[in-house]
Coordinates of C-alpha atoms in Angstrom, one line a residue:
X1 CA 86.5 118.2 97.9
X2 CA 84.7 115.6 96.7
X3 CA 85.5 113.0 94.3
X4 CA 82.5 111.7 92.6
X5 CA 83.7 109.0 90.3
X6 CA 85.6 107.5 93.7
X7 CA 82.4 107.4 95.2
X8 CA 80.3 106.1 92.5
X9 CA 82.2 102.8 91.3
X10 CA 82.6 102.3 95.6
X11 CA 78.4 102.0 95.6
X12 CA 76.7 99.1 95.1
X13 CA 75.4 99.4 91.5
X14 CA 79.0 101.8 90.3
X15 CA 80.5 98.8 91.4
X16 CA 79.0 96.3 89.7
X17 CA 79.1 98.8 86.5
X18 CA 82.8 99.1 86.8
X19 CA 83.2 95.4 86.7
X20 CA 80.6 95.1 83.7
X21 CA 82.6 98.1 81.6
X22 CA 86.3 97.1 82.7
X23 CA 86.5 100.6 84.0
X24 CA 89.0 101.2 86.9
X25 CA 87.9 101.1 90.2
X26 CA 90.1 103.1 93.4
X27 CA 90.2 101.7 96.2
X28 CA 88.4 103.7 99.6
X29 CA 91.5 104.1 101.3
X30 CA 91.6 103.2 105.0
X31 CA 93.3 106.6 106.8
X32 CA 94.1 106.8 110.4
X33 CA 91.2 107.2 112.7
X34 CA 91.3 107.6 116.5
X35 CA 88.8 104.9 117.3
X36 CA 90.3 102.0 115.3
X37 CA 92.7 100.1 115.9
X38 CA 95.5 101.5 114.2
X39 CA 97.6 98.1 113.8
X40 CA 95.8 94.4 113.2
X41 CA 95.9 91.8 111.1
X42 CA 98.8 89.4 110.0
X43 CA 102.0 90.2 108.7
X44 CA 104.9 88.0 106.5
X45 CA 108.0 87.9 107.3
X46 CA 110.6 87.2 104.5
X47 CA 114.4 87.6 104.4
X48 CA 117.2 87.4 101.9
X49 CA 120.7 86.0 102.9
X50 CA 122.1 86.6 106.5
X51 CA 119.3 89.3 107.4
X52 CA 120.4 91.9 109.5
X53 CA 117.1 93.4 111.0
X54 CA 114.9 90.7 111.8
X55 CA 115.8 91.4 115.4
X56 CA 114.2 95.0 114.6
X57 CA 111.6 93.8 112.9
X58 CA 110.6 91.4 115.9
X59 CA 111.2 94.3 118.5
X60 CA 107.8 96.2 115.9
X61 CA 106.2 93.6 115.6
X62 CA 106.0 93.4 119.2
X63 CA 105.4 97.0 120.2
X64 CA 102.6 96.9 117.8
X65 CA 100.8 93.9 118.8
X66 CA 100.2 92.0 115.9
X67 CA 100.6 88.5 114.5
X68 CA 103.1 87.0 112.1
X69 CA 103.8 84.4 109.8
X70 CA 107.4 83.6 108.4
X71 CA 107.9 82.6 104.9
X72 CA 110.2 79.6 103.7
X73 CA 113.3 82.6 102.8
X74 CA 113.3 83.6 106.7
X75 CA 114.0 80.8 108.4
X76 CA 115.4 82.5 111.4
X77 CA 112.4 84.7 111.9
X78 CA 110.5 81.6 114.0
X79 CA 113.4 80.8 116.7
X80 CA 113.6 84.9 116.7
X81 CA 110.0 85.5 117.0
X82 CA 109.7 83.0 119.8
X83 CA 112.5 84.5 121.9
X84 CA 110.2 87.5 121.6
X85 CA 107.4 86.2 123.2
X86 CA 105.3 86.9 119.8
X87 CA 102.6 85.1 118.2
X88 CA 104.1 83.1 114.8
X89 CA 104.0 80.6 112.4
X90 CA 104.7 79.1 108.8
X91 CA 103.6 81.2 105.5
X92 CA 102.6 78.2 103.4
X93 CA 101.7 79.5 99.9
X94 CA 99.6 76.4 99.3
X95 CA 97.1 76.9 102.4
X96 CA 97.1 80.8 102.3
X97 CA 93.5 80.8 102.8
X98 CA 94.1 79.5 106.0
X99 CA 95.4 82.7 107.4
X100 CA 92.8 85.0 106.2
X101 CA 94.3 88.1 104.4
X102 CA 97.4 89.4 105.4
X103 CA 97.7 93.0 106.1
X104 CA 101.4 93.4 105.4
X105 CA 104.6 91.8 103.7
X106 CA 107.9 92.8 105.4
X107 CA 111.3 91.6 103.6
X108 CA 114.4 92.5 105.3
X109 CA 117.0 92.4 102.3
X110 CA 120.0 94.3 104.5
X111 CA 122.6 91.2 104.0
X112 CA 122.1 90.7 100.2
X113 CA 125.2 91.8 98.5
X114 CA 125.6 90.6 94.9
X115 CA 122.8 90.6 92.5
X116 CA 122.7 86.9 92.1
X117 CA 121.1 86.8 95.4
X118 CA 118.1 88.4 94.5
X119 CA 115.8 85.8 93.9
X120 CA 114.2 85.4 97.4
X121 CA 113.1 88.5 96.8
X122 CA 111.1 86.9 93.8
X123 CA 109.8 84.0 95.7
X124 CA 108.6 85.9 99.1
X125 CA 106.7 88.1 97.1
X126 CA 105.4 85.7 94.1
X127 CA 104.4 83.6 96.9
X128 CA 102.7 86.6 99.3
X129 CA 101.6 89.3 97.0
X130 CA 98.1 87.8 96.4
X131 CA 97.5 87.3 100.2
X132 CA 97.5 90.9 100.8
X133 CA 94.7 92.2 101.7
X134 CA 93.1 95.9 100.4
X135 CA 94.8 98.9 101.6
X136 CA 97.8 96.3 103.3
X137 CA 101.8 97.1 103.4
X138 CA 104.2 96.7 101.7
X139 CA 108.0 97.3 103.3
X140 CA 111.2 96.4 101.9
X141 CA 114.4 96.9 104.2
X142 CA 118.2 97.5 102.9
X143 CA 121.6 99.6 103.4
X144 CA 122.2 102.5 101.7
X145 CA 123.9 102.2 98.6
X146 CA 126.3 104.6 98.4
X147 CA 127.3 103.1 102.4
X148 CA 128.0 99.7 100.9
X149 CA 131.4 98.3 101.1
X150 CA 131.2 97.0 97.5
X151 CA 130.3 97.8 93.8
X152 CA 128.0 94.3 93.9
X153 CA 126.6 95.4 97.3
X154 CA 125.5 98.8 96.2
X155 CA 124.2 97.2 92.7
X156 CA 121.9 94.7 94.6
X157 CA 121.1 97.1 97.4
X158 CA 120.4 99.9 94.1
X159 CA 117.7 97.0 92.5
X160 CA 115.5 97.1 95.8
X161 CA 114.1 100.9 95.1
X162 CA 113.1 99.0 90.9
X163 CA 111.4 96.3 93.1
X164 CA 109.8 98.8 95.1
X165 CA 108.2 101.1 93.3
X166 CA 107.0 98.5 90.9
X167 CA 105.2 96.5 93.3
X168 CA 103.2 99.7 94.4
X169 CA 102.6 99.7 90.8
X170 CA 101.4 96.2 90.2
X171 CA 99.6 95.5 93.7
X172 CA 97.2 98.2 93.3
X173 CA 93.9 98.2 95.7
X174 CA 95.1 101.2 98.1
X175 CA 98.2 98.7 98.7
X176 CA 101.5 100.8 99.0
X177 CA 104.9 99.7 98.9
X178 CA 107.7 101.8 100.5
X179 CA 111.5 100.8 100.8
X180 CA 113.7 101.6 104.2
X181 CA 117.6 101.7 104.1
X182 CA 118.7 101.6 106.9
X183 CA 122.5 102.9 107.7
X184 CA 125.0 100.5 109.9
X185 CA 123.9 101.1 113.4
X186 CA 120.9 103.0 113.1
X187 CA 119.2 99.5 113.7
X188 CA 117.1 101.1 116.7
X189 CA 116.3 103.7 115.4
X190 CA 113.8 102.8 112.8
X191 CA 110.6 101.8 114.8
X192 CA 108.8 105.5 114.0
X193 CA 109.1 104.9 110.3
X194 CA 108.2 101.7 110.5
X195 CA 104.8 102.6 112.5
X196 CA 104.5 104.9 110.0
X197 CA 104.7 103.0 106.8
X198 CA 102.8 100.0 108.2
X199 CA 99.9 102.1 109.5
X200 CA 97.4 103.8 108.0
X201 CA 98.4 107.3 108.4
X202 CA 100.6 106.3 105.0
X203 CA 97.6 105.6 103.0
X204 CA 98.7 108.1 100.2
X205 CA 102.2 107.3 100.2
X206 CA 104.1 105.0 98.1
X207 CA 107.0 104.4 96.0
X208 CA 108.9 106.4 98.4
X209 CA 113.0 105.6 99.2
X210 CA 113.3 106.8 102.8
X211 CA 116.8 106.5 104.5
X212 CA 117.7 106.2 108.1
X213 CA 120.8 107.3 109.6
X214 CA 122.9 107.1 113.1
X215 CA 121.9 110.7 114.8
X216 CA 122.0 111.4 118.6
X217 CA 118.4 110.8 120.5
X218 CA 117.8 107.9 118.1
X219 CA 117.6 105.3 120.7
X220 CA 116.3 107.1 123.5
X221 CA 112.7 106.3 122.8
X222 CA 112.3 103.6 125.9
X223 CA 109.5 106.4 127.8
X224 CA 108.1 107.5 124.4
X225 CA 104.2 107.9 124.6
X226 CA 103.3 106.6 120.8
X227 CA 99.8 107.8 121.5
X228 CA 101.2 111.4 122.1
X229 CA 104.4 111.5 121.0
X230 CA 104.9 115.7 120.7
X231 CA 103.7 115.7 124.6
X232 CA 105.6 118.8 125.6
X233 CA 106.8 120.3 122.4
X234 CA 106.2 123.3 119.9
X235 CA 105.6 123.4 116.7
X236 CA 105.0 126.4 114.6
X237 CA 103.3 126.1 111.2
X238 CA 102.9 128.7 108.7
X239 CA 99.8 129.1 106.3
X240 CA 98.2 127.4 109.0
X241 CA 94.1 129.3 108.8
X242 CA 93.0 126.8 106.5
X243 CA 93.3 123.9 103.9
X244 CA 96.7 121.8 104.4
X245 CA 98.1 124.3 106.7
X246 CA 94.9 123.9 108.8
X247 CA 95.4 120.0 109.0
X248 CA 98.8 120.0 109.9
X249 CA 98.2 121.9 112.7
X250 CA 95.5 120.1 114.2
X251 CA 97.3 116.3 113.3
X252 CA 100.5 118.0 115.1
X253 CA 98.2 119.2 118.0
X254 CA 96.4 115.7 118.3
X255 CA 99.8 114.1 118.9
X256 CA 100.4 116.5 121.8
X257 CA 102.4 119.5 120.6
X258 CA 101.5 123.1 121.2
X259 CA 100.7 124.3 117.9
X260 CA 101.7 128.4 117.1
X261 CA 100.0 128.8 113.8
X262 CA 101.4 131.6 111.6
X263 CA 98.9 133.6 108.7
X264 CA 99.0 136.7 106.7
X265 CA 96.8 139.7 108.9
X266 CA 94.0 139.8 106.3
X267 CA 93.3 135.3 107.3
X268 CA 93.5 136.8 110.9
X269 CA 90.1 135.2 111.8
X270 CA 90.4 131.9 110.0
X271 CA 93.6 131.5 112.0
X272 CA 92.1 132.3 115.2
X273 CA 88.9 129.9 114.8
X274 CA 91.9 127.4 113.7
X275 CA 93.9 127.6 116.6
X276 CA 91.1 128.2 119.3
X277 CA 89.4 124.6 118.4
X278 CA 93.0 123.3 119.0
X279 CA 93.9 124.9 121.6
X280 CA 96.8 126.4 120.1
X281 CA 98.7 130.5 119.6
X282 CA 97.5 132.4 116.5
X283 CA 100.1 134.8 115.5
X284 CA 99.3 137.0 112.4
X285 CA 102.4 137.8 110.4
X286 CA 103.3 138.4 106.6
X287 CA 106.3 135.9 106.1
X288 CA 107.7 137.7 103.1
X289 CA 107.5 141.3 105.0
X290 CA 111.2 142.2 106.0
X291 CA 110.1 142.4 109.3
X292 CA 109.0 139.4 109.8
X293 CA 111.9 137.4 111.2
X294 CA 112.5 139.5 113.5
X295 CA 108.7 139.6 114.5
X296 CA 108.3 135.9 114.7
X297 CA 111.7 135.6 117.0
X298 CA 110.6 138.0 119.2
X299 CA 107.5 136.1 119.6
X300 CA 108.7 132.8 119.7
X301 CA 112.0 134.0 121.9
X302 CA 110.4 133.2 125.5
X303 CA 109.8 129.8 125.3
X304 CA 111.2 129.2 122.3
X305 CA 110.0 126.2 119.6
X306 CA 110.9 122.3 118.5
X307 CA 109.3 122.0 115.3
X308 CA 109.0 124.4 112.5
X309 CA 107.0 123.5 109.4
X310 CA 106.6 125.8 106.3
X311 CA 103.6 125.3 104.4
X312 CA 102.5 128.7 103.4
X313 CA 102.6 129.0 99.8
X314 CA 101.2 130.9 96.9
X315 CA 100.6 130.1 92.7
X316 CA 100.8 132.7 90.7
X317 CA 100.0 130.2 87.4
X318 CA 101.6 131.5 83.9
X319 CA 104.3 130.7 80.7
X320 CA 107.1 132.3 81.8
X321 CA 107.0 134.6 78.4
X322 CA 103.7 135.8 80.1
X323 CA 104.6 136.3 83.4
X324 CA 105.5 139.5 85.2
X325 CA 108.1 140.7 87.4
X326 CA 106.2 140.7 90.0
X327 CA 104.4 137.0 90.1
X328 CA 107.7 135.8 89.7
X329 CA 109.0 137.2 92.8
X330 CA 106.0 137.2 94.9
X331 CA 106.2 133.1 94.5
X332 CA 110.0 132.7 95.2
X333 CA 109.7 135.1 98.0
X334 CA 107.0 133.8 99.9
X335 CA 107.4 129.9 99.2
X336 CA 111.3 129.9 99.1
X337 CA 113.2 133.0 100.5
X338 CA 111.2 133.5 103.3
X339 CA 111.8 130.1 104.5
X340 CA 115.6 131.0 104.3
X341 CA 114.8 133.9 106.2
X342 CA 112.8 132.7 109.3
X343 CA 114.9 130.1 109.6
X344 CA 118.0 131.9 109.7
X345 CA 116.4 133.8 112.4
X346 CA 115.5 131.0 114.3
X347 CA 118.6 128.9 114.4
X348 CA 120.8 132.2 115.1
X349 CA 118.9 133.0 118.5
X350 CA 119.3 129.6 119.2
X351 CA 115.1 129.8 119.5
X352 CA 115.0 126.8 117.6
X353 CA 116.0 124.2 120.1
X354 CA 118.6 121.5 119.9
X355 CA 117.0 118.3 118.7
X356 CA 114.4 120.4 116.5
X357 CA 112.4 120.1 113.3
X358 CA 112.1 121.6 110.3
X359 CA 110.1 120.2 107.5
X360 CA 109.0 122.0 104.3
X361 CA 106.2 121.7 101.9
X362 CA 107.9 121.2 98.4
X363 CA 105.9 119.6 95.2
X364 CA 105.9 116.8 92.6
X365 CA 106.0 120.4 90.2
X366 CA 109.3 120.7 92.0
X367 CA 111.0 117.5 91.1
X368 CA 109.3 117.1 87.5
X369 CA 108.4 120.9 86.7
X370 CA 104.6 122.1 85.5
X371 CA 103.6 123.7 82.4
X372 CA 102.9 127.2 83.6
X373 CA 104.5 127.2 86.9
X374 CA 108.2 128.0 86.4
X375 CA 107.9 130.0 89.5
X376 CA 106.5 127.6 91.2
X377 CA 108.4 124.9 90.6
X378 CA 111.4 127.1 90.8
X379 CA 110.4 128.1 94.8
X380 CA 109.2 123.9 95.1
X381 CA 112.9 122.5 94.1
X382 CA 114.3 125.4 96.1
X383 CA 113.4 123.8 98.9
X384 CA 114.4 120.6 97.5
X385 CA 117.8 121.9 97.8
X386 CA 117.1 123.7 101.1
X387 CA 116.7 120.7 102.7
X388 CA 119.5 118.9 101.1
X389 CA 122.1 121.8 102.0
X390 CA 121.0 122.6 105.2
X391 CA 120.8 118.7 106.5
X392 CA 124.7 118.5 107.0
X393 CA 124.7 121.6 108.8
X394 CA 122.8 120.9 111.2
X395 CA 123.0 117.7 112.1
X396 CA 125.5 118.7 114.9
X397 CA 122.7 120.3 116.4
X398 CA 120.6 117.2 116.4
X399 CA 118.0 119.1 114.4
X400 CA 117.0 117.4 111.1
X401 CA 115.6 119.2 108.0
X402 CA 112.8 117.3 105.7
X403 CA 110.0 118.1 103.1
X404 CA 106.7 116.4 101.7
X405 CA 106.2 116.8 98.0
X406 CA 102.7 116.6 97.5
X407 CA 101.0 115.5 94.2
X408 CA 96.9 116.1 93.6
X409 CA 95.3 116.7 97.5
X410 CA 91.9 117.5 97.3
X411 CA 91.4 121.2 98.4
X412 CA 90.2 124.6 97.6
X413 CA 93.0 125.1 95.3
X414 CA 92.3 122.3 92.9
X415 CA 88.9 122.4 93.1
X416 CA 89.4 125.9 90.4
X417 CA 90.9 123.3 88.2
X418 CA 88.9 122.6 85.0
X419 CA 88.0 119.3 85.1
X420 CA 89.4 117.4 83.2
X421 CA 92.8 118.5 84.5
X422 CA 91.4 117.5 87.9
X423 CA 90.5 114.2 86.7
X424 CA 94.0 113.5 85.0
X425 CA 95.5 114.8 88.4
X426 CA 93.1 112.3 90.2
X427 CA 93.9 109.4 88.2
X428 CA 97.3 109.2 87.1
X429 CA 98.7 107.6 90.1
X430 CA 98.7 104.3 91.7
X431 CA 95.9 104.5 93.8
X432 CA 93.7 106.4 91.0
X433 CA 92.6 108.8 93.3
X434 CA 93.7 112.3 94.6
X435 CA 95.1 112.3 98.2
X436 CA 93.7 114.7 101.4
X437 CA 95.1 117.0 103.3
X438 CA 95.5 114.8 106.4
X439 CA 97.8 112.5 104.3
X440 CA 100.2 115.9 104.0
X441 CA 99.5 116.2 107.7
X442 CA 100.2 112.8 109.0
X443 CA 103.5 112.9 107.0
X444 CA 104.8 115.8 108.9
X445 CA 104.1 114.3 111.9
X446 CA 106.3 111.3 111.4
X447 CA 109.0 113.8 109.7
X448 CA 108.6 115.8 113.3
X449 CA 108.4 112.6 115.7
X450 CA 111.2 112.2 118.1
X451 CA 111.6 108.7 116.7
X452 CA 112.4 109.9 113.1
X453 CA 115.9 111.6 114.6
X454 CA 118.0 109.6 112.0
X455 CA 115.6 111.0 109.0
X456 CA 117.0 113.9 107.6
X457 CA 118.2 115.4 104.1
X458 CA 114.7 113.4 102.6
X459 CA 111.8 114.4 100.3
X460 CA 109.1 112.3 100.7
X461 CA 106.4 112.1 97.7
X462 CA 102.5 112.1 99.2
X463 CA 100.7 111.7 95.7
X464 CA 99.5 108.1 96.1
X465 CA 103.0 107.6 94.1
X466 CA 101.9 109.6 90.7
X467 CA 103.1 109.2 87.4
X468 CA 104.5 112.7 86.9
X469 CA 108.1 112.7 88.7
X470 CA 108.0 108.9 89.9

């Protein structure tokens, strides 16, 4: 869908009017596109007391090819960087120009353990913020809280998600701001999420708290094809004819995986045309029938499946005094207790391998609630909880269990919104803008990557970190 104010103030004359009026201007956001370059630019390094994952950070920084700078608070990162074989220098506040614009700021706070030693924090990014260039990265690193040894370690540690979520608030033009805790010896396994966060497949994400824990396959990336990490697997998607389901599928496909997209029969040639372009298995099943568990094992039961991702989902939109019976239980069915249902199936015939995926489409509605929607948001923080259950359970299995919680994506859906609901939607975030459906899609495909192994049990917000639920 097209957003024409984005478009306007991003012309020539809209932009010089913006300027002239003091009206607000969002940034064109730069998304992941096969023939860029998906990592360039100049990043600095900063580090609180005894830094615990500069090493990591090196070993990225490396992988990726780019070039780095170290600020005054890590003075370890030059001797480090060296060692590495990697292009560095001196972040000198005073001759920032010299460098050009950085494209991302990287503080590794994992050895801060009492508040009072905070303040490098302040100074890396006092000193940094302005060098940032549009649409550049911001990535704080900790422990987990509730690991620390401490009550001042987990108060300091607690402070970085504040920090955080306000610098995606302050920095503004399309820059995001993400924090990573990373658990005691999960130290190796954070390179997917880092690619992630410091690439532009995250250009609607921000704010977000992502955690990253120990879990088996975590360090056996060393043959990993980055270009095509799902070489091999399969991932089933549900909802998948059109719209968000549509992008996930061919995002998930584009990384390598054979994608089995799953639709109601009366979509049935929407999800063929969808799955012929990629290449991929249409299989036309109603997902609340009772049958279809049973359906969907059977044909899944041969070869059987890595990655399972439920998007399918319905609104049935009114005040609960209004509603009926029947829209209340078409939406909890469909986008909750089917879920439950297939999955169950799945995981019982073992058709669900060891190692696998499952990652659900929640909602902002289900972490703040909507006026209008108790259904929905009902079935959204149902799988909320779904994932949060379910993660213990199955972590002996090696398979983790994740959901995206998307805020305004521009699609066919929101485009029936009057408008000026669609413009609040649009504009009450930090990037002033509503997201796509490849920002849904490219989310997924980190939550499904075999790098993200020690991510499980998380909701991750794509609403360009919106107001409502922040």
């Amino acid at each position: 869908m097209n957003d024409s104010y984005l478009n306007f103030v991003n012309s020539p004359f809209g932009a010089r009017l913006a300027r002239s009026l003091g009206l607000p201007k969002p940034e064109v956001l730069h998304r992941y596109r096969a023939d860029r370059p998906e990592f360039d630019g100049l990043i600095a390094i900063g580090a609180g007391r005894e830094p615990h994952l500069l090493d990591a950070l090196a070993n990225l920084v490396a992988s990726v090819g780019m070039t780095s700078v170290a600020h005054e608070s890590a003075g370890l990162w030059v001797p480090l960087a060296n060692r590495h074989g990697l292009m560095t220098g001196r972040f000198e506040p005073a001759e920032s120009g010299s460098h050009g614009k950085l494209t991302a700021l990287l503080f590794d706070a994992s050895g801060i353990e009492d508040s009072s030693q905070l303040e490098p924090l302040h100074g890396f990014f006092h000193d940094t913020l302005r060098s940032l260039g549009k649409c550049g990265r911001i990535i704080v690193l900790g422990r987990p809280p509730e690991t620390c040894a401490t009550p001042r370690q987990w108060t300091a540690q607690r402070a970085l998600e504040g920090l955080t979520r306000s610098l995606g608030k302050e920095a503004r033009r399309g820059i995001t701001a993400n924090l990573v805790y990373v658990e005691q010896g999960a130290e190796n396994g954070i390179e997917a999420t880092l690619r992630f966060f410091l690439s532009p497949r995250s250009a609607y994400v921000s704010g977000q708290v992502v955690r990253v824990g120990v879990r088996a396959g975590a360090d056996a990336l060393q043959a990993l094809d980055w270009n095509q990490p799902l070489a091999g697997r399969r991932a089933v998607v549900t909802g998948a004819a059109r719209g968000i389901g549509a992008s996930i599928a061919s995002v998930l496909a584009a990384e390598g995986a054979h994608v089995i997209g799953i639709d109601i029969p009366s979509a049935r040639e929407a999800l063929d045309s969808t799955m012929r372009q990629l290449n991929g298995t249409a299989l036309a099943f109603d997902i609340a029938a009772p049958e279809a568990p049973a359906q969907i094992a059977a044909a899944l039961d041969e070869q059987g499946v890595d990655i399972v991702v439920h998007n399918a989902g319905i609104t049935k939109d009114k005040t609960i005094a209004k509603m009926t019976d029947a829209a209340w239980q078409s939406v909890i069915d469909i986008n909750l207790s089917a879920q439950e249902r297939i999955d169950d199936a799945l995981l019982a015939a073992g058709i669900l391998r060891d190692g696998g995926r499952i990652i659900g489409v929640s909602s902002i509605s289900g972490i703040a609630g909507n006026l209008g929607q108790t259904n929905y948001a009902a079935s959204k923080a149902g799988v909320i909880g779904r994932v949060q259950s379910m993660a213990p359970h199955l972590r002996a299995r090696g398979i983790t269990i994740n959901a995206v919680a998307p805020g305004f994506i521009e699609t066919q859906m929101t485009a029936k919104i009057p408008l000026t609901i669609r413009e609040a939607g649009r504009r009450m975030n930090s990037m002033s803008q509503g997201g796509q459906p490849v920002d849904v899609a490219q989310t997924i495909a980190w939550l499904a990557h075999p790098g993200s192994a020690g991510v499980s049990g998380q909701i991750v917000r794509v609403c360009g970190q919106s107001l409502i639920g922040a």
